């Protein structure tokens, strides 16, 4: 099943199931100020989202055309976004995770706003997962019941020597979506082809089997550091092929059985950077050659 966070033309914000070109609203009960319907649904589901509409809502309150709704970030309000560094054997510099600001989320079809005109910005296409059930000190073998589903993510990055949490946390720097796809539909998350294009150029073409930090290791390790809450987003780190994006570019990441996320890039309103990290490390790998193995 594909779950969508959306806003309808009347302002109604909801979460629905996408079937073909239709959205079935789930009328999530128990509205609470400041918590999105997606997070409320995840909290109520205890980690396992229904995989059939009939068991999700007896009488869906709304039924829309997908074209009628504004797609929102798949989780509009995660309590945190946890990211793995560049995640392919040739380029792993350090194991560990870092945080991106939750306010950096952006929806499918959104616009990434480059803040500075004198700095370089790169795209990182990644497989992400959404936590469905609170997780703390979880063993790798037990992570699966804490994962509600998977989605596509672009970890947009400013290159240079500022702290990673700054370089990756600008507003709009975490496009995520369009859907949360349940694990029954995704199957093995280590068997997915990930491709990223900038305009027509294929920059990243990899197999998630090549990730050093697989999903189980990432969730288990992170849960020893911090409590993972329903709606938290963990992203698995990018394969080779990171490269520069510029004003007017279209960036698309497509992951087999998970979906296709596409955004545009704008430097409208960009100013001179007030910090001086431009010529200092750390820097992502220089390669822009797609590296692909094991996928047939
Ligand atoms: Mn990344």
mmCIF file of C-alpha atoms and ligand atoms in Angstrom:
data_model
loop_
_atom_site.group_PDB
_atom_site.id
_atom_site.type_symbol
_atom_site.label_atom_id
_atom_site.label_comp_id
_atom_site.label_asym_id
_atom_site.label_seq_id
_atom_site.Cartn_x
_atom_site.Cartn_y
_atom_site.Cartn_z
ATOM 1 C CA UNK A 1 0.000 0.000 0.000
ATOM 2 C CA UNK A 2 1.051 3.529 -0.716
ATOM 3 C CA UNK A 3 0.283 6.134 1.927
ATOM 4 C CA UNK A 4 0.183 9.811 1.040
ATOM 5 C CA UNK A 5 0.183 12.988 3.132
ATOM 6 C CA UNK A 6 -1.743 15.681 1.339
ATOM 7 C CA UNK A 7 -3.685 18.914 1.511
ATOM 8 C CA UNK A 8 -6.960 19.194 -0.340
ATOM 9 C CA UNK A 9 -8.094 22.376 -2.067
ATOM 10 C CA UNK A 10 -10.432 23.147 0.829
ATOM 11 C CA UNK A 11 -7.451 23.194 3.196
ATOM 12 C CA UNK A 12 -8.237 19.816 4.681
ATOM 13 C CA UNK A 13 -4.975 18.070 5.555
ATOM 14 C CA UNK A 14 -4.998 14.338 5.606
ATOM 15 C CA UNK A 15 -3.413 11.006 5.005
ATOM 16 C CA UNK A 16 -4.751 8.629 2.434
ATOM 17 C CA UNK A 17 -4.097 5.485 0.509
ATOM 18 C CA UNK A 18 -3.263 5.837 -3.170
ATOM 19 C CA UNK A 19 -4.922 3.380 -5.496
ATOM 20 C CA UNK A 20 -4.271 4.092 -9.133
ATOM 21 C CA UNK A 21 -5.045 7.775 -9.604
ATOM 22 C CA UNK A 22 -7.331 7.931 -6.551
ATOM 23 C CA UNK A 23 -6.686 8.937 -2.957
ATOM 24 C CA UNK A 24 -8.850 7.313 -0.287
ATOM 25 C CA UNK A 25 -8.811 9.554 2.764
ATOM 26 C CA UNK A 26 -8.380 7.634 6.006
ATOM 27 C CA UNK A 27 -10.105 10.111 8.299
ATOM 28 C CA UNK A 28 -7.530 9.605 11.045
ATOM 29 C CA UNK A 29 -9.258 10.114 14.388
ATOM 30 C CA UNK A 30 -8.016 11.991 17.394
ATOM 31 C CA UNK A 31 -6.787 15.231 15.837
ATOM 32 C CA UNK A 32 -4.231 16.973 17.968
ATOM 33 C CA UNK A 33 -2.809 20.380 17.271
ATOM 34 C CA UNK A 34 0.573 20.345 15.622
ATOM 35 C CA UNK A 35 0.767 16.644 14.866
ATOM 36 C CA UNK A 36 0.220 15.575 11.273
ATOM 37 C CA UNK A 37 -2.365 12.967 10.306
ATOM 38 C CA UNK A 38 0.489 10.728 9.100
ATOM 39 C CA UNK A 39 2.144 10.757 12.507
ATOM 40 C CA UNK A 40 -1.171 10.189 14.248
ATOM 41 C CA UNK A 41 -1.848 7.255 11.951
ATOM 42 C CA UNK A 42 1.584 5.785 12.631
ATOM 43 C CA UNK A 43 1.205 6.182 16.374
ATOM 44 C CA UNK A 44 -2.199 4.505 16.261
ATOM 45 C CA UNK A 45 -0.968 1.664 14.059
ATOM 46 C CA UNK A 46 1.799 0.542 16.434
ATOM 47 C CA UNK A 47 4.214 0.066 13.593
ATOM 48 C CA UNK A 48 2.178 -1.912 11.128
ATOM 49 C CA UNK A 49 0.102 0.065 8.675
ATOM 50 C CA UNK A 50 -2.842 -1.775 7.207
ATOM 51 C CA UNK A 51 -2.105 -3.327 3.851
ATOM 52 C CA UNK A 52 -5.683 -3.281 2.617
ATOM 53 C CA UNK A 53 -8.136 -0.400 2.482
ATOM 54 C CA UNK A 54 -11.025 -2.443 3.805
ATOM 55 C CA UNK A 55 -9.223 -2.967 7.097
ATOM 56 C CA UNK A 56 -8.062 0.633 7.229
ATOM 57 C CA UNK A 57 -11.352 2.492 7.262
ATOM 58 C CA UNK A 58 -14.846 1.121 7.199
ATOM 59 C CA UNK A 59 -16.196 4.118 5.349
ATOM 60 C CA UNK A 60 -13.593 6.431 3.867
ATOM 61 C CA UNK A 61 -14.711 10.000 4.366
ATOM 62 C CA UNK A 62 -13.253 11.250 1.104
ATOM 63 C CA UNK A 63 -12.220 9.901 -2.230
ATOM 64 C CA UNK A 64 -10.195 12.252 -4.442
ATOM 65 C CA UNK A 65 -8.420 12.331 -7.725
ATOM 66 C CA UNK A 66 -4.680 12.452 -7.076
ATOM 67 C CA UNK A 67 -4.574 15.569 -9.266
ATOM 68 C CA UNK A 68 -6.927 17.372 -6.889
ATOM 69 C CA UNK A 69 -4.632 17.273 -3.889
ATOM 70 C CA UNK A 70 -1.414 19.005 -2.951
ATOM 71 C CA UNK A 71 1.146 16.372 -2.040
ATOM 72 C CA UNK A 72 2.888 17.090 1.282
ATOM 73 C CA UNK A 73 6.195 15.651 2.521
ATOM 74 C CA UNK A 74 5.420 12.021 3.314
ATOM 75 C CA UNK A 75 5.874 12.839 7.007
ATOM 76 C CA UNK A 76 5.374 16.617 7.245
ATOM 77 C CA UNK A 77 6.587 16.829 10.832
ATOM 78 C CA UNK A 78 9.107 14.152 11.801
ATOM 79 C CA UNK A 79 10.599 14.644 15.257
ATOM 80 C CA UNK A 80 13.972 13.945 13.633
ATOM 81 C CA UNK A 81 15.680 12.999 10.399
ATOM 82 C CA UNK A 82 18.636 10.669 10.905
ATOM 83 C CA UNK A 83 21.063 10.155 8.051
ATOM 84 C CA UNK A 84 23.937 7.829 7.274
ATOM 85 C CA UNK A 85 26.981 9.295 5.528
ATOM 86 C CA UNK A 86 27.962 8.442 1.957
ATOM 87 C CA UNK A 87 27.257 4.756 2.010
ATOM 88 C CA UNK A 88 29.219 2.762 -0.499
ATOM 89 C CA UNK A 89 32.315 0.755 0.220
ATOM 90 C CA UNK A 90 34.761 2.871 -1.760
ATOM 91 C CA UNK A 91 33.769 6.081 -0.020
ATOM 92 C CA UNK A 92 32.913 5.357 3.574
ATOM 93 C CA UNK A 93 34.959 7.797 5.631
ATOM 94 C CA UNK A 94 33.442 7.187 9.022
ATOM 95 C CA UNK A 95 30.660 5.074 10.391
ATOM 96 C CA UNK A 96 28.000 6.811 12.378
ATOM 97 C CA UNK A 97 24.919 8.914 11.788
ATOM 98 C CA UNK A 98 24.039 12.593 11.819
ATOM 99 C CA UNK A 99 20.895 14.707 12.059
ATOM 100 C CA UNK A 100 19.166 16.907 9.526
ATOM 101 C CA UNK A 101 16.678 19.535 10.699
ATOM 102 C CA UNK A 102 13.082 18.232 10.557
ATOM 103 C CA UNK A 103 12.084 21.620 9.102
ATOM 104 C CA UNK A 104 14.075 20.851 5.931
ATOM 105 C CA UNK A 105 11.441 18.458 4.522
ATOM 106 C CA UNK A 106 10.016 19.182 1.069
ATOM 107 C CA UNK A 107 7.264 17.452 -0.903
ATOM 108 C CA UNK A 108 7.477 15.755 -4.285
ATOM 109 C CA UNK A 109 7.302 18.355 -7.086
ATOM 110 C CA UNK A 110 8.609 21.000 -4.685
ATOM 111 C CA UNK A 111 11.421 23.496 -5.228
ATOM 112 C CA UNK A 112 14.790 23.214 -3.525
ATOM 113 C CA UNK A 113 15.862 26.766 -2.703
ATOM 114 C CA UNK A 114 19.607 27.272 -2.886
ATOM 115 C CA UNK A 115 20.405 29.831 -0.188
ATOM 116 C CA UNK A 116 23.762 31.123 -1.493
ATOM 117 C CA UNK A 117 24.999 32.157 -4.927
ATOM 118 C CA UNK A 118 28.692 31.612 -4.141
ATOM 119 C CA UNK A 119 28.615 28.016 -2.895
ATOM 120 C CA UNK A 120 28.345 24.573 -4.409
ATOM 121 C CA UNK A 121 25.323 22.341 -3.747
ATOM 122 C CA UNK A 122 25.078 18.618 -4.521
ATOM 123 C CA UNK A 123 22.358 16.009 -4.860
ATOM 124 C CA UNK A 124 22.374 12.732 -2.903
ATOM 125 C CA UNK A 125 19.670 10.234 -3.858
ATOM 126 C CA UNK A 126 18.836 7.847 -1.018
ATOM 127 C CA UNK A 127 16.505 5.130 0.206
ATOM 128 C CA UNK A 128 14.762 6.232 3.408
ATOM 129 C CA UNK A 129 12.551 4.463 5.899
ATOM 130 C CA UNK A 130 9.838 5.721 8.220
ATOM 131 C CA UNK A 131 9.620 4.514 11.801
ATOM 132 C CA UNK A 132 6.212 3.147 12.772
ATOM 133 C CA UNK A 133 6.813 2.068 16.307
ATOM 134 C CA UNK A 134 8.952 3.528 19.081
ATOM 135 C CA UNK A 135 12.416 1.978 18.988
ATOM 136 C CA UNK A 136 15.103 1.997 21.670
ATOM 137 C CA UNK A 137 18.024 -0.451 21.837
ATOM 138 C CA UNK A 138 16.555 -2.686 19.160
ATOM 139 C CA UNK A 139 18.489 -5.713 17.918
ATOM 140 C CA UNK A 140 19.105 -5.891 14.154
ATOM 141 C CA UNK A 141 16.876 -8.938 13.865
ATOM 142 C CA UNK A 142 13.999 -7.048 15.497
ATOM 143 C CA UNK A 143 14.043 -3.791 13.545
ATOM 144 C CA UNK A 144 11.414 -4.882 11.043
ATOM 145 C CA UNK A 145 8.416 -4.424 13.317
ATOM 146 C CA UNK A 146 9.534 -0.822 13.891
ATOM 147 C CA UNK A 147 9.573 0.109 10.204
ATOM 148 C CA UNK A 148 6.273 1.366 8.784
ATOM 149 C CA UNK A 149 7.554 1.681 5.235
ATOM 150 C CA UNK A 150 10.004 3.124 2.741
ATOM 151 C CA UNK A 151 10.259 6.237 0.647
ATOM 152 C CA UNK A 152 12.610 8.160 -1.645
ATOM 153 C CA UNK A 153 14.760 10.953 -0.238
ATOM 154 C CA UNK A 154 17.111 13.574 -1.626
ATOM 155 C CA UNK A 155 19.742 14.612 0.887
ATOM 156 C CA UNK A 156 20.628 18.019 -0.529
ATOM 157 C CA UNK A 157 24.011 19.206 0.623
ATOM 158 C CA UNK A 158 26.172 22.314 0.593
ATOM 159 C CA UNK A 159 29.817 21.387 0.100
ATOM 160 C CA UNK A 160 32.451 22.734 2.412
ATOM 161 C CA UNK A 161 33.726 22.811 5.941
ATOM 162 C CA UNK A 162 30.707 23.956 7.929
ATOM 163 C CA UNK A 163 29.166 21.409 10.251
ATOM 164 C CA UNK A 164 27.261 18.714 8.364
ATOM 165 C CA UNK A 165 24.086 19.522 10.292
ATOM 166 C CA UNK A 166 24.255 23.035 8.831
ATOM 167 C CA UNK A 167 25.194 22.091 5.273
ATOM 168 C CA UNK A 168 22.268 19.674 5.003
ATOM 169 C CA UNK A 169 19.564 21.435 7.007
ATOM 170 C CA UNK A 170 18.636 24.435 4.883
ATOM 171 C CA UNK A 171 14.914 24.860 4.336
ATOM 172 C CA UNK A 172 13.755 22.522 1.475
ATOM 173 C CA UNK A 173 16.967 20.431 1.628
ATOM 174 C CA UNK A 174 15.182 17.164 2.375
ATOM 175 C CA UNK A 175 12.729 16.295 -0.399
ATOM 176 C CA UNK A 176 10.981 13.098 0.705
ATOM 177 C CA UNK A 177 8.210 11.005 -0.830
ATOM 178 C CA UNK A 178 5.986 10.891 -2.687
ATOM 179 C CA UNK A 179 4.604 7.910 -0.762
ATOM 180 C CA UNK A 180 5.258 5.777 2.252
ATOM 181 C CA UNK A 181 5.237 2.288 0.738
ATOM 182 C CA UNK A 182 4.559 -0.560 3.132
ATOM 183 C CA UNK A 183 7.180 -3.324 3.545
ATOM 184 C CA UNK A 184 4.961 -6.012 2.032
ATOM 185 C CA UNK A 185 5.058 -4.089 -1.226
ATOM 186 C CA UNK A 186 8.764 -3.181 -1.113
ATOM 187 C CA UNK A 187 10.061 -6.611 -0.164
ATOM 188 C CA UNK A 188 13.771 -6.867 0.599
ATOM 189 C CA UNK A 189 15.211 -3.344 1.034
ATOM 190 C CA UNK A 190 18.629 -4.753 0.077
ATOM 191 C CA UNK A 191 17.402 -5.589 -3.381
ATOM 192 C CA UNK A 192 16.399 -2.248 -4.873
ATOM 193 C CA UNK A 193 17.825 -0.356 -7.804
ATOM 194 C CA UNK A 194 18.370 3.342 -7.049
ATOM 195 C CA UNK A 195 18.868 5.868 -9.826
ATOM 196 C CA UNK A 196 19.239 9.639 -9.660
ATOM 197 C CA UNK A 197 19.046 11.998 -12.600
ATOM 198 C CA UNK A 198 19.871 15.676 -12.847
ATOM 199 C CA UNK A 199 17.875 16.800 -15.840
ATOM 200 C CA UNK A 200 18.561 14.067 -18.434
ATOM 201 C CA UNK A 201 21.895 13.009 -16.962
ATOM 202 C CA UNK A 202 21.933 9.735 -15.017
ATOM 203 C CA UNK A 203 24.276 10.385 -12.099
ATOM 204 C CA UNK A 204 23.597 7.599 -9.652
ATOM 205 C CA UNK A 205 22.802 4.011 -10.530
ATOM 206 C CA UNK A 206 23.298 1.602 -7.683
ATOM 207 C CA UNK A 207 21.939 -1.418 -5.927
ATOM 208 C CA UNK A 208 20.932 -1.093 -2.274
ATOM 209 C CA UNK A 209 22.721 -4.426 -1.732
ATOM 210 C CA UNK A 210 25.942 -2.414 -1.897
ATOM 211 C CA UNK A 211 25.100 -0.225 1.096
ATOM 212 C CA UNK A 212 27.560 -0.768 3.934
ATOM 213 C CA UNK A 213 24.949 0.267 6.442
ATOM 214 C CA UNK A 214 21.929 -1.769 5.589
ATOM 215 C CA UNK A 215 18.527 -0.915 6.965
ATOM 216 C CA UNK A 216 18.719 -3.284 9.932
ATOM 217 C CA UNK A 217 22.149 -2.051 11.016
ATOM 218 C CA UNK A 218 21.151 1.579 10.647
ATOM 219 C CA UNK A 219 17.975 1.293 12.704
ATOM 220 C CA UNK A 220 19.568 -0.900 15.364
ATOM 221 C CA UNK A 221 22.609 1.314 15.841
ATOM 222 C CA UNK A 222 20.628 4.556 15.809
ATOM 223 C CA UNK A 223 18.242 3.156 18.417
ATOM 224 C CA UNK A 224 21.180 2.718 20.793
ATOM 225 C CA UNK A 225 21.854 6.454 20.535
ATOM 226 C CA UNK A 226 18.380 7.960 20.534
ATOM 227 C CA UNK A 227 14.771 6.884 20.905
ATOM 228 C CA UNK A 228 13.149 6.612 17.497
ATOM 229 C CA UNK A 229 9.568 7.823 17.361
ATOM 230 C CA UNK A 230 6.740 7.070 14.925
ATOM 231 C CA UNK A 231 7.222 9.273 11.895
ATOM 232 C CA UNK A 232 10.976 9.660 12.286
ATOM 233 C CA UNK A 233 12.810 9.383 8.975
ATOM 234 C CA UNK A 234 16.066 7.443 8.628
ATOM 235 C CA UNK A 235 17.938 7.718 5.365
ATOM 236 C CA UNK A 236 20.485 5.122 4.371
ATOM 237 C CA UNK A 237 23.200 7.257 2.747
ATOM 238 C CA UNK A 238 23.991 7.883 -0.867
ATOM 239 C CA UNK A 239 25.910 5.729 -3.336
ATOM 240 C CA UNK A 240 28.517 7.097 -5.748
ATOM 241 C CA UNK A 241 27.562 9.745 -8.237
ATOM 242 C CA UNK A 242 27.098 12.838 -6.076
ATOM 243 C CA UNK A 243 27.333 15.969 -8.194
ATOM 244 C CA UNK A 244 26.585 19.655 -8.450
ATOM 245 C CA UNK A 245 23.106 21.075 -8.970
ATOM 246 C CA UNK A 246 22.284 24.533 -10.265
ATOM 247 C CA UNK A 247 19.416 26.934 -10.681
ATOM 248 C CA UNK A 248 16.800 25.489 -13.019
ATOM 249 C CA UNK A 249 17.837 21.840 -12.656
ATOM 250 C CA UNK A 250 15.348 19.044 -12.158
ATOM 251 C CA UNK A 251 16.519 16.315 -9.768
ATOM 252 C CA UNK A 252 14.795 12.936 -9.794
ATOM 253 C CA UNK A 253 15.446 9.868 -7.681
ATOM 254 C CA UNK A 254 13.744 6.602 -8.551
ATOM 255 C CA UNK A 255 13.906 3.488 -6.395
ATOM 256 C CA UNK A 256 12.429 0.216 -7.579
ATOM 257 C CA UNK A 257 9.136 -0.690 -5.839
ATOM 258 C CA UNK A 258 9.401 2.504 -3.718
ATOM 259 C CA UNK A 259 8.691 5.291 -6.167
ATOM 260 C CA UNK A 260 9.953 8.316 -7.988
ATOM 261 C CA UNK A 261 10.594 11.689 -6.365
ATOM 262 C CA UNK A 262 11.257 14.765 -8.473
ATOM 263 C CA UNK A 263 12.021 18.364 -7.512
ATOM 264 C CA UNK A 264 13.302 21.500 -9.191
ATOM 265 C CA UNK A 265 16.182 23.669 -8.018
ATOM 266 C CA UNK A 266 16.060 27.445 -7.729
ATOM 267 C CA UNK A 267 18.573 30.053 -6.674
ATOM 268 C CA UNK A 268 16.001 32.836 -6.621
ATOM 269 C CA UNK A 269 16.762 35.127 -3.714
ATOM 270 C CA UNK A 270 20.180 33.558 -3.091
ATOM 271 C CA UNK A 271 22.659 35.763 -1.241
ATOM 272 C CA UNK A 272 26.387 35.656 -0.513
ATOM 273 C CA UNK A 273 27.265 33.008 2.042
ATOM 274 C CA UNK A 274 28.037 34.527 5.463
ATOM 275 C CA UNK A 275 30.251 31.590 6.503
ATOM 276 C CA UNK A 276 33.668 30.692 5.155
ATOM 277 C CA UNK A 277 33.731 26.935 4.679
ATOM 278 C CA UNK A 278 33.871 26.916 0.896
ATOM 279 C CA UNK A 279 37.411 25.651 0.469
ATOM 280 C CA UNK A 280 37.611 23.441 3.505
ATOM 281 C CA UNK A 281 36.674 19.794 3.922
ATOM 282 C CA UNK A 282 34.878 17.523 4.398
ATOM 283 C CA UNK A 283 33.805 17.063 0.821
ATOM 284 C CA UNK A 284 31.793 14.299 -0.806
ATOM 285 C CA UNK A 285 33.569 12.026 -3.295
ATOM 286 C CA UNK A 286 34.535 13.702 -6.539
ATOM 287 C CA UNK A 287 33.237 10.941 -8.733
ATOM 288 C CA UNK A 288 30.183 11.592 -10.831
ATOM 289 C CA UNK A 289 30.489 8.270 -12.649
ATOM 290 C CA UNK A 290 27.523 6.028 -11.953
ATOM 291 C CA UNK A 291 28.653 2.849 -10.262
ATOM 292 C CA UNK A 292 26.343 -0.061 -10.579
ATOM 293 C CA UNK A 293 26.763 -3.660 -9.597
ATOM 294 C CA UNK A 294 24.690 -6.742 -9.097
ATOM 295 C CA UNK A 295 21.534 -5.371 -10.696
ATOM 296 C CA UNK A 296 20.622 -7.262 -13.799
HETATM 297 MN MN1 LIG B 1 23.402 11.701 2.329
#
